[in-house]
PDB file of C-alpha atoms and ligand atoms in Angstrom:
ATOM      1  CA  MET H   1     -19.111  -8.981  -8.004  1.00 61.00           C
ATOM      2  CA  LYS H   2     -21.256  -7.888 -10.492  1.00 62.00           C
ATOM      3  CA  SER H   3     -24.261  -8.422  -8.391  1.00 67.00           C
ATOM      4  CA  MET H   4     -23.073  -6.906  -5.236  1.00 79.00           C
ATOM      5  CA  LYS H   5     -23.820  -3.416  -4.108  1.00 93.00           C
ATOM      6  CA  LYS H   6     -21.076  -0.968  -3.568  1.00 94.00           C
ATOM      7  CA  GLU H   7     -20.849   3.011  -3.006  1.00 97.00           C
ATOM      8  CA  VAL H   8     -18.131   5.079  -4.029  1.00 98.00           C
ATOM      9  CA  LEU H   9     -15.642   5.801  -0.704  1.00 98.00           C
ATOM     10  CA  PHE H  10     -12.955   7.966  -2.527  1.00 98.00           C
ATOM     11  CA  SER H  11     -13.549   9.226  -6.325  1.00 98.00           C
ATOM     12  CA  LYS H  12     -10.659   9.203  -8.589  1.00 98.00           C
ATOM     13  CA  GLU H  13     -10.646  13.226  -8.494  1.00 98.00           C
ATOM     14  CA  VAL H  14     -10.398  12.728  -4.649  1.00 98.00           C
ATOM     15  CA  ILE H  15      -7.731  10.509  -4.948  1.00 98.00           C
ATOM     16  CA  SER H  16      -5.620  11.863  -7.423  1.00 98.00           C
ATOM     17  CA  GLY H  17      -5.677  15.112  -5.193  1.00 98.00           C
ATOM     18  CA  ARG H  18      -4.745  13.120  -2.133  1.00 98.00           C
ATOM     19  CA  ILE H  19      -1.691  11.800  -4.112  1.00 98.00           C
ATOM     20  CA  ARG H  20      -0.523  15.173  -5.044  1.00 98.00           C
ATOM     21  CA  SER H  21      -0.345  16.187  -1.467  1.00 98.00           C
ATOM     22  CA  LEU H  22       1.308  13.017  -0.354  1.00 98.00           C
ATOM     23  CA  ALA H  23       3.923  13.084  -3.280  1.00 98.00           C
ATOM     24  CA  ASP H  24       4.832  16.823  -2.537  1.00 98.00           C
ATOM     25  CA  GLU H  25       5.453  15.795   1.133  1.00 98.00           C
ATOM     26  CA  ILE H  26       7.703  13.014   0.260  1.00 98.00           C
ATOM     27  CA  SER H  27       9.562  15.077  -2.259  1.00 98.00           C
ATOM     28  CA  ARG H  28      10.141  17.651   0.319  1.00 98.00           C
ATOM     29  CA  ASP H  29      11.357  15.237   2.757  1.00 98.00           C
ATOM     30  CA  TYR H  30      13.791  13.721   0.615  1.00 98.00           C
ATOM     31  CA  ALA H  31      14.788  16.530  -1.451  1.00 96.00           C
ATOM     32  CA  GLY H  32      18.106  16.305  -3.236  1.00 95.00           C
ATOM     33  CA  GLY H  33      17.913  12.756  -2.838  1.00 94.00           C
ATOM     34  CA  GLU H  34      16.894   9.551  -4.690  1.00 94.00           C
ATOM     35  CA  LEU H  35      14.619   6.917  -3.398  1.00 98.00           C
ATOM     36  CA  ILE H  36      14.074   3.180  -4.011  1.00 98.00           C
ATOM     37  CA  VAL H  37      10.392   2.484  -3.886  1.00 98.00           C
ATOM     38  CA  ILE H  38       9.094  -0.790  -3.197  1.00 98.00           C
ATOM     39  CA  GLY H  39       5.385  -1.832  -4.180  1.00 98.00           C
ATOM     40  CA  VAL H  40       3.885  -4.642  -2.506  1.00 98.00           C
ATOM     41  CA  LEU H  41       1.996  -6.769  -5.055  1.00 98.00           C
ATOM     42  CA  LYS H  42      -0.491  -6.965  -6.195  1.00 97.00           C
ATOM     43  CA  GLY H  43      -2.286  -4.356  -4.316  1.00 97.00           C
ATOM     44  CA  ALA H  44      -0.018  -1.187  -4.520  1.00 98.00           C
ATOM     45  CA  PHE H  45       0.465  -1.449  -8.266  1.00 98.00           C
ATOM     46  CA  ILE H  46      -2.090   1.510  -9.388  1.00 98.00           C
ATOM     47  CA  PHE H  47      -1.254   3.592  -6.124  1.00 98.00           C
ATOM     48  CA  MET H  48       2.526   3.219  -6.421  1.00 98.00           C
ATOM     49  CA  ALA H  49       2.340   4.111 -10.613  1.00 98.00           C
ATOM     50  CA  ASP H  50       0.461   7.450  -9.632  1.00 98.00           C
ATOM     51  CA  LEU H  51       2.474   8.295  -6.816  1.00 98.00           C
ATOM     52  CA  ILE H  52       5.965   7.768  -8.394  1.00 98.00           C
ATOM     53  CA  ARG H  53       4.458  10.006 -11.126  1.00 98.00           C
ATOM     54  CA  SER H  54       3.758  12.967  -9.020  1.00 98.00           C
ATOM     55  CA  LEU H  55       7.136  12.863  -7.039  1.00 98.00           C
ATOM     56  CA  GLN H  56       9.520  15.769  -7.834  1.00 97.00           C
ATOM     57  CA  ILE H  57      12.541  13.536  -7.270  1.00 97.00           C
ATOM     58  CA  PRO H  58      14.131  10.676  -8.851  1.00 98.00           C
ATOM     59  CA  CYS H  59      13.458   7.105  -7.779  1.00 98.00           C
ATOM     60  CA  MET H  60      13.991   3.472  -8.617  1.00 98.00           C
ATOM     61  CA  VAL H  61      11.235   0.923  -8.407  1.00 98.00           C
ATOM     62  CA  ASP H  62      11.405  -2.537  -7.292  1.00 98.00           C
ATOM     63  CA  PHE H  63       8.331  -5.149  -6.043  1.00 98.00           C
ATOM     64  CA  ALA H  64       7.927  -7.469  -3.399  1.00 98.00           C
ATOM     65  CA  GLN H  65       5.022 -10.024  -2.733  1.00 98.00           C
ATOM     66  CA  LEU H  66       4.506 -11.623   0.528  1.00 96.00           C
ATOM     67  CA  ALA H  67       1.992 -14.330   1.310  1.00 92.00           C
ATOM     68  CA  SER H  68       0.499 -14.571   4.922  1.00 85.00           C
ATOM     69  CA  TYR H  69      -0.754 -17.830   6.011  1.00 79.00           C
ATOM     70  CA  GLY H  70      -4.003 -18.526   7.804  1.00 64.00           C
ATOM     71  CA  SER H  71      -7.551 -19.721   7.215  1.00 51.00           C
ATOM     72  CA  GLY H  72      -9.683 -17.620   4.731  1.00 54.00           C
ATOM     73  CA  SER H  73      -9.624 -13.900   5.622  1.00 54.00           C
ATOM     74  CA  VAL H  74      -8.199 -14.449   9.008  1.00 55.00           C
ATOM     75  CA  SER H  75      -4.472 -14.157   9.238  1.00 56.00           C
ATOM     76  CA  SER H  76      -2.376 -16.388  11.315  1.00 63.00           C
ATOM     77  CA  GLY H  77       0.098 -13.818  11.529  1.00 74.00           C
ATOM     78  CA  ASN H  78       2.744 -16.160   9.886  1.00 89.00           C
ATOM     79  CA  VAL H  79       4.093 -14.030   6.806  1.00 94.00           C
ATOM     80  CA  ALA H  80       6.476 -15.159   4.090  1.00 95.00           C
ATOM     81  CA  ILE H  81       8.153 -13.794   0.939  1.00 96.00           C
ATOM     82  CA  LYS H  82       6.857 -15.069  -2.040  1.00 96.00           C
ATOM     83  CA  LYS H  83       8.732 -12.658  -4.447  1.00 98.00           C
ATOM     84  CA  ASP H  84      11.891 -10.802  -3.122  1.00 98.00           C
ATOM     85  CA  ILE H  85      13.018  -7.593  -4.341  1.00 98.00           C
ATOM     86  CA  GLY H  86      15.908  -7.864  -6.845  1.00 98.00           C
ATOM     87  CA  LEU H  87      17.907  -4.334  -5.860  1.00 98.00           C
ATOM     88  CA  PRO H  88      20.354  -3.975  -3.261  1.00 98.00           C
ATOM     89  CA  ILE H  89      19.145  -1.681  -0.432  1.00 98.00           C
ATOM     90  CA  ALA H  90      21.935  -1.347   1.782  1.00 98.00           C
ATOM     91  CA  GLY H  91      22.674   2.621   2.196  1.00 98.00           C
ATOM     92  CA  LYS H  92      19.785   3.728   0.300  1.00 98.00           C
ATOM     93  CA  ASP H  93      16.925   5.470   1.092  1.00 98.00           C
ATOM     94  CA  VAL H  94      14.005   3.289   0.682  1.00 98.00           C
ATOM     95  CA  LEU H  95      10.198   3.871   0.793  1.00 98.00           C
ATOM     96  CA  ILE H  96       7.548   0.858   0.724  1.00 98.00           C
ATOM     97  CA  VAL H  97       4.297   1.542  -0.933  1.00 98.00           C
ATOM     98  CA  GLU H  98       1.362  -0.821   0.190  1.00 98.00           C
ATOM     99  CA  ASP H  99      -2.311  -0.211  -0.635  1.00 98.00           C
ATOM    100  CA  ILE H 100      -3.596  -0.805   2.716  1.00 98.00           C
ATOM    101  CA  VAL H 101      -2.781  -1.657   6.484  1.00 97.00           C
ATOM    102  CA  ASP H 102      -5.103  -3.899   8.168  1.00 95.00           C
ATOM    103  CA  THR H 103      -3.666  -6.206  11.275  1.00 95.00           C
ATOM    104  CA  GLY H 104      -0.327  -4.663  10.406  1.00 96.00           C
ATOM    105  CA  LEU H 105       1.229  -8.068  10.333  1.00 95.00           C
ATOM    106  CA  THR H 106       2.212  -7.810   6.512  1.00 96.00           C
ATOM    107  CA  LEU H 107       4.147  -4.382   6.992  1.00 97.00           C
ATOM    108  CA  SER H 108       5.507  -5.400  10.245  1.00 97.00           C
ATOM    109  CA  PHE H 109       7.069  -8.183   8.672  1.00 96.00           C
ATOM    110  CA  LEU H 110       8.463  -6.418   5.335  1.00 98.00           C
ATOM    111  CA  VAL H 111       9.764  -3.488   7.389  1.00 98.00           C
ATOM    112  CA  LYS H 112      11.505  -6.064   9.828  1.00 97.00           C
ATOM    113  CA  THR H 113      12.965  -7.993   6.733  1.00 97.00           C
ATOM    114  CA  LEU H 114      14.206  -5.206   4.877  1.00 98.00           C
ATOM    115  CA  LYS H 115      15.781  -3.337   7.945  1.00 98.00           C
ATOM    116  CA  GLU H 116      18.266  -6.239   8.289  1.00 98.00           C
ATOM    117  CA  ARG H 117      19.411  -5.456   4.789  1.00 98.00           C
ATOM    118  CA  SER H 118      20.954  -1.833   6.446  1.00 98.00           C
ATOM    119  CA  PRO H 119      19.061   0.819   4.065  1.00 98.00           C
ATOM    120  CA  ARG H 120      20.120   4.243   5.040  1.00 98.00           C
ATOM    121  CA  SER H 121      16.284   4.936   5.830  1.00 98.00           C
ATOM    122  CA  LEU H 122      13.022   2.956   5.691  1.00 98.00           C
ATOM    123  CA  LYS H 123       9.795   4.546   5.507  1.00 98.00           C
ATOM    124  CA  VAL H 124       6.257   3.386   4.646  1.00 98.00           C
ATOM    125  CA  CYS H 125       3.815   5.099   2.535  1.00 98.00           C
ATOM    126  CA  VAL H 126       0.101   3.228   2.697  1.00 98.00           C
ATOM    127  CA  PHE H 127      -2.853   4.362   0.598  1.00 98.00           C
ATOM    128  CA  LEU H 128      -5.751   3.172   3.173  1.00 98.00           C
ATOM    129  CA  ASP H 129      -5.468   2.497   6.977  1.00 98.00           C
ATOM    130  CA  LYS H 130      -7.682   0.435   8.691  1.00 97.00           C
ATOM    131  CA  LYS H 131      -6.424   1.548  12.038  1.00 96.00           C
ATOM    132  CA  MET H 132      -9.284  -0.079  14.390  1.00 95.00           C
ATOM    133  CA  ARG H 133      -8.041  -3.570  12.829  1.00 94.00           C
ATOM    134  CA  ARG H 134      -4.279  -3.439  14.158  1.00 96.00           C
ATOM    135  CA  LYS H 135      -3.377  -7.207  15.673  1.00 95.00           C
ATOM    136  CA  VAL H 136       0.509  -5.602  15.954  1.00 95.00           C
ATOM    137  CA  PRO H 137       1.350  -1.964  16.330  1.00 96.00           C
ATOM    138  CA  PHE H 138       2.139  -0.190  13.187  1.00 97.00           C
ATOM    139  CA  THR H 139       2.184   3.292  12.054  1.00 98.00           C
ATOM    140  CA  ALA H 140       2.745   4.280   8.637  1.00 98.00           C
ATOM    141  CA  ASP H 141       5.050   7.333   7.730  1.00 98.00           C
ATOM    142  CA  TYR H 142       2.636   8.429   5.010  1.00 98.00           C
ATOM    143  CA  THR H 143      -1.112   7.831   4.975  1.00 98.00           C
ATOM    144  CA  GLY H 144      -3.459   8.451   1.905  1.00 98.00           C
ATOM    145  CA  PHE H 145      -6.795   7.891   3.905  1.00 98.00           C
ATOM    146  CA  THR H 146      -8.163   6.499   7.446  1.00 98.00           C
ATOM    147  CA  ILE H 147     -10.991   4.119   6.984  1.00 98.00           C
ATOM    148  CA  ASP H 148     -13.398   2.475   9.034  1.00 95.00           C
ATOM    149  CA  ASP H 149     -13.632  -1.474   9.040  1.00 93.00           C
ATOM    150  CA  GLY H 150     -15.400  -2.715   5.660  1.00 93.00           C
ATOM    151  CA  PHE H 151     -14.768  -4.362   2.545  1.00 95.00           C
ATOM    152  CA  VAL H 152     -13.167  -1.943  -0.091  1.00 97.00           C
ATOM    153  CA  VAL H 153     -12.223  -2.624  -3.576  1.00 97.00           C
ATOM    154  CA  GLY H 154     -11.080  -0.705  -6.577  1.00 98.00           C
ATOM    155  CA  TYR H 155      -7.725   1.203  -7.208  1.00 98.00           C
ATOM    156  CA  GLY H 156      -5.789  -1.941  -6.997  1.00 98.00           C
ATOM    157  CA  LEU H 157      -7.752  -3.433  -4.121  1.00 98.00           C
ATOM    158  CA  ASP H 158      -9.644  -6.876  -4.970  1.00 96.00           C
ATOM    159  CA  PHE H 159     -12.244  -9.212  -4.336  1.00 94.00           C
ATOM    160  CA  ASN H 160     -11.475 -12.326  -5.058  1.00 94.00           C
ATOM    161  CA  GLU H 161      -9.056 -10.960  -7.644  1.00 96.00           C
ATOM    162  CA  GLN H 162     -11.857  -8.991  -9.470  1.00 95.00           C
ATOM    163  CA  ALA H 163     -12.188  -4.947  -9.044  1.00 96.00           C
ATOM    164  CA  ARG H 164      -8.899  -3.915  -9.061  1.00 98.00           C
ATOM    165  CA  PHE H 165      -9.016  -1.995 -12.213  1.00 98.00           C
ATOM    166  CA  LEU H 166     -11.792   0.176 -10.797  1.00 98.00           C
ATOM    167  CA  PRO H 167     -10.508   3.727 -11.203  1.00 98.00           C
ATOM    168  CA  ASP H 168     -12.665   4.704  -7.968  1.00 98.00           C
ATOM    169  CA  VAL H 169     -12.565   3.068  -4.405  1.00 98.00           C
ATOM    170  CA  TYR H 170     -15.699   1.446  -3.583  1.00 98.00           C
ATOM    171  CA  VAL H 171     -17.045   0.133  -0.267  1.00 97.00           C
ATOM    172  CA  ILE H 172     -19.334  -3.089  -0.393  1.00 96.00           C
ATOM    173  CA  LYS H 173     -22.559  -2.998   1.071  1.00 93.00           C
ATOM    174  CA  GLU H 174     -24.428  -6.159   2.505  1.00 74.00           C
TER     175      GLU H 174
HETATM  176  C1  PRP G   1      -3.588  -7.293   1.415  1.00 54.85           C
HETATM  177  C2  PRP G   1      -2.707  -5.950   1.402  1.00 54.85           C
HETATM  178  C3  PRP G   1      -1.700  -6.152   2.153  1.00 54.85           C
HETATM  179  C4  PRP G   1      -2.316  -6.623   3.388  1.00 54.85           C
HETATM  180  C5  PRP G   1      -2.810  -6.029   4.473  1.00 54.85           C
HETATM  181  O1  PRP G   1      -2.835  -7.816   0.547  1.00 54.85           O
HETATM  182  O2  PRP G   1      -2.227  -5.257  -0.019  1.00 54.85           O
HETATM  183  O3  PRP G   1      -0.432  -6.473   1.795  1.00 54.85           O
HETATM  184  O4  PRP G   1      -3.339  -7.657   2.948  1.00 54.85           O
HETATM  185  O5  PRP G   1      -3.034  -6.843   5.632  1.00 54.85           O
HETATM  186  P1  PRP G   1      -2.760  -6.825   6.898  1.00 54.85           P
HETATM  187  O6  PRP G   1      -2.237  -5.718   7.418  1.00 54.85           O
HETATM  188  O7  PRP G   1      -3.694  -7.430   7.747  1.00 54.85           O
HETATM  189  O8  PRP G   1      -1.132  -8.093   6.810  1.00 54.85           O
HETATM  190  P2  PRP G   1      -3.331  -9.285  -0.144  1.00 54.85           P
HETATM  191  O9  PRP G   1      -3.063 -10.348   0.779  1.00 54.85           O
HETATM  192  O10 PRP G   1      -5.012  -9.214  -0.342  1.00 54.85           O
HETATM  193  O11 PRP G   1      -2.687  -9.527  -1.545  1.00 54.85           O
HETATM  194  P3  PRP G   1      -3.059  -8.347  -2.625  1.00 54.85           P
HETATM  195  O12 PRP G   1      -2.278  -7.104  -2.408  1.00 54.85           O
HETATM  196  O13 PRP G   1      -2.324  -9.213  -3.995  1.00 54.85           O
HETATM  197  O14 PRP G   1      -4.323  -8.037  -3.291  1.00 54.85           O
END
C-alpha cells in the first residue's frame, strides 16, 4: 500500500458537503418519521457514521455483513449473510447504507432478503456507484458519487484491509 501511487478522487471537504446534501434529502423524504439505518460491514461504517449525524430525523442503527463467494476479485454471484441484523424491521422504514455498489450482486441480495421481512419501506443509500460494472440491474435511491471503474480506497474502502482510515477517497494508480 505504502509503495502504491494514488491520487485524491474526493477530498474530505467534498465528501462532507455531499453528505450534508444527501442527509437533507433523506431527512425531507422521511420527515416526521423514524428510520432504521442498516450499515453493511465493513466498508460502510465511516460513511454511515457521518451520514446519520447529519440527519434531521431520529434513527436506530444496525449492521449486516455479507460474504460473496468467488475466486479473487471475481464474484461468482453467490452472496450469503455472514452477520445478520439484530433489530426486527417489520413495519419499519429501513435505509440500507453501503460504501460502494459494483456488480450489484451484494445489494440485490440484501434488498431481496430484507424485503422478505416486510419492512414498511426499504431504500438504499450508497456512497459510491460504479454504474458501468453491473452484472445485475440495481439502482440506489440515494447516491453520493457515480465513479468510473478503478480501484478506490479510503473513507471506509480498503485494499487488502488497509487504507480504510484515510479521510479522503483515493484512486490507485498503476
Ligand atoms: C464491497 C462493498 C460492497 C460490495 C459491492 O464489500 O462494500 O459490499 O463489495 O460489490 P458488488 O456490487 O459487486 O456486490 P467487500 O466485499 O469489499 O467487503 P468490505 O465492505 O468488508 O470491504
